[in-house]
C-alpha positions as MATLAB code, in Angstrom:
seq = 'MLATDFFHVDCAITLQRLYCLFVIEVGRRYLHILGVTANPDGPWTTQQIRNLLMDLGDRAADFRFLVRDRAGQFTESFDAVLANVGIEAVKIPPRSPRANTYAERFVLTARTEVTDRLLIFDQRHLRTVAGPRGGRGPPSSAAGGTAAAVAGQRAGGAGSRSPQSSTPRHAGTAEATRRLPRSGETRTAGT';
ca = [
      -3.250   10.850    8.654;
      -1.329    8.676    6.156;
       1.010    5.695    6.941;
       3.454    4.365    4.406;
       5.991    1.539    4.150;
       7.416   -1.159    1.887;
       6.919   -4.884    2.087;
       9.006   -7.326    0.156;
       8.299  -10.719   -1.619;
      10.821  -13.052   -2.958;
      10.026  -14.494   -6.368;
       9.764  -18.216   -6.667;
      11.427  -18.626  -10.026;
      13.911  -15.691  -10.409;
      14.680  -15.564   -6.687;
      14.624  -11.792   -6.981;
      13.343   -9.749   -4.145;
      10.561   -7.304   -5.088;
       9.448   -4.337   -2.995;
       5.870   -3.064   -2.896;
       5.266    0.577   -1.788;
       1.862    1.271   -0.144;
       0.099    4.137    1.664;
      -2.842    3.717    3.985;
      -5.336    6.536    4.728;
      -5.771    5.890    8.446;
      -8.964    7.530    9.091;
     -10.882    6.062    6.124;
      -8.928    2.719    6.018;
      -8.167    3.111    2.287;
      -5.050    1.326    0.905;
      -3.119    2.632   -2.008;
      -0.530    0.295   -3.720;
       1.778    2.789   -5.263;
       4.168    0.423   -7.110;
       6.335   -2.588   -7.296;
      10.065   -2.586   -8.078;
      13.186   -4.592   -7.630;
      15.290   -1.462   -6.754;
      13.411    1.000   -4.606;
      15.645    4.100   -4.516;
      14.903    7.752   -3.593;
      13.918    9.125   -7.010;
      11.497    6.181   -7.626;
       9.866    6.605   -4.237;
       9.623   10.351   -4.718;
       7.803    9.857   -8.095;
       5.379    7.330   -6.536;
       4.321    9.913   -3.852;
       3.952   12.609   -6.558;
       1.655   10.234   -8.449;
      -0.407    9.465   -5.278;
      -0.770   13.149   -4.636;
      -1.999   13.761   -8.244;
      -4.471   10.952   -7.734;
      -5.682   12.362   -4.473;
      -6.212   15.821   -5.954;
      -7.990   18.125   -3.676;
      -8.319   15.419   -1.018;
      -4.520   15.726   -0.341;
      -5.301   18.835    1.761;
      -7.324   16.592    4.153;
      -4.153   15.062    5.493;
      -1.722   16.700    7.819;
       0.807   13.842    8.559;
       2.407   10.915    6.823;
       4.068    8.465    9.156;
       7.080    6.624    7.651;
      10.256    4.830    8.779;
      13.760    5.997    8.409;
      14.562    3.910    5.300;
      17.058    5.296    2.754;
      14.288    5.298    0.108;
      12.462    8.082    1.821;
      14.690   10.985    0.893;
      14.540   14.734    1.470;
      12.906   15.205   -1.843;
      10.188   12.821   -0.724;
       9.525   14.979    2.368;
       9.673   18.081    0.221;
       7.037   16.824   -2.232;
       4.716   16.284    0.868;
       5.594   19.646    2.362;
       4.493   21.338   -0.818;
       0.970   20.189   -0.211;
       1.026   20.743    3.545;
       1.734   17.195    4.728;
       4.451   16.749    7.266;
       6.459   13.554    7.072;
       6.766   12.172   10.623;
       9.652    9.648   11.034;
       9.277    6.879   13.548;
      12.125    6.456   16.036;
      15.053    4.254   14.824;
      14.635    0.441   15.203;
      11.008    0.866   16.245;
       8.828   -0.748   13.521;
       5.818   -1.000   15.874;
       5.601    2.824   15.956;
       4.047    2.560   12.451;
       1.268    0.213   13.551;
      -1.143    0.737   10.720;
       1.426    0.015    8.009;
       2.930   -3.002    9.917;
      -0.553   -4.456   10.572;
      -1.301   -4.388    6.791;
       2.137   -6.048    6.047;
       1.277   -8.837    8.558;
      -2.126   -9.406    6.995;
      -0.917   -9.393    3.539;
       1.864  -11.816    4.249;
      -0.229  -14.332    6.265;
      -3.320  -14.210    4.025;
      -1.861  -13.653    0.592;
       1.938  -13.846   -0.064;
       2.591  -16.869    2.235;
      -0.096  -18.848    0.463;
       0.930  -17.863   -3.079;
       4.112  -18.228   -5.222;
       5.022  -15.003   -6.852;
       6.733  -15.511  -10.260;
       7.924  -12.037  -11.223;
       7.265   -8.357  -10.897;
       4.207   -8.482  -13.284;
       2.619  -11.280  -11.196;
       3.133   -9.329   -7.979;
       1.481   -6.223   -9.484;
      -1.392   -8.411  -10.620;
      -1.865   -9.952   -7.119;
      -1.276   -6.550   -5.317;
      -3.365   -4.257   -7.692;
      -6.712   -4.436   -9.503;
      -7.165   -6.617  -12.490;
      -6.760   -4.138  -15.409;
      -8.282   -1.340  -13.271;
     -11.839   -2.731  -13.874;
     -14.454   -3.827  -11.403;
     -14.108   -5.049   -7.879;
     -11.947   -8.137   -7.501;
     -13.160  -11.142   -5.528;
     -10.926  -13.543   -3.559;
     -12.746  -16.514   -5.179;
     -11.771  -15.318   -8.546;
      -8.132  -14.801   -7.650;
      -8.660  -11.306   -6.203;
      -5.923   -8.895   -5.196;
      -3.804   -8.919   -2.115;
      -5.448   -5.797   -0.731;
      -9.003   -7.180   -1.359;
      -8.228  -10.563    0.201;
      -6.398   -9.158    3.141;
      -9.268   -6.612    3.716;
     -11.861   -9.356    3.435;
      -9.906  -11.604    5.890;
      -9.286   -8.812    8.310;
     -13.103   -8.066    8.399;
     -14.029  -11.662    9.350;
     -15.672  -14.511    7.575;
     -18.215  -13.474    4.963;
     -17.319   -9.682    5.114;
     -16.979   -7.702    2.021;
     -15.261   -4.316    1.662;
     -16.284   -1.899   -1.065;
     -13.812   -1.505   -3.856;
     -12.616    1.561   -5.660;
     -11.365    1.236   -9.176;
     -10.300    4.713  -10.257;
      -8.171    5.133  -13.261;
      -4.394    5.316  -12.571;
      -1.396    6.617  -14.280;
       0.578    4.029  -16.197;
       3.094    2.187  -13.770;
       1.985    4.223  -10.692;
      -0.605    3.905   -8.001;
      -2.182    0.617   -8.772;
      -4.792   -0.064   -6.219;
      -6.983    1.585   -3.683;
      -9.014   -0.481   -1.137;
     -10.973    0.135    1.992;
      -9.913   -2.049    4.828;
     -12.510   -2.766    7.440;
     -12.058   -1.574   11.007;
     -11.427   -4.162   13.706;
     -14.682   -5.966   14.565;
     -16.518   -4.428   11.590;
     -18.477   -6.859    9.481;
     -20.504   -6.236    6.427;
     -23.351   -8.187    4.880;
     -23.222   -9.154    1.320;
     -24.535   -6.305   -0.980;
     -23.445   -3.407    1.228;
];
């Protein structure tokens, strides 16, 4: 099962609101940051999900459902792209954000642990914070790591580490993939 949503960040200098689209693989606890934009419309969102499905490749067949809200950015073409690979888009009830618990929990963690503690200057800065640094190596929170990595480490408890994936991405598309620890799961350094 997949869960998707947007979260927004207001830029400190430009006062522009930026939207970050993400997808969580619920069973494996992997997070995919698909993109950041100031104007999330239907065609942009549809292209981002196409890019994610290309990145998943054959693994896309492992998923049956994608849980999403009823936002206008998720159009019929978005659902059609998913249906072409056998994934059913499940809409949560109107005015029920808690029905998409996995996505809402990540938004809460990203806000409290990262974006509430950091001033975002522009779209490029948010991409840097939300995605891997240049697509190379695992980021660390001490070295200014990514939002996904920091949020994943915080959710796992003090001293926990989550393994990082730095697969190559298409330009301007899916920017980060992270495994988020399960509730109560801790990891020792080096694992």
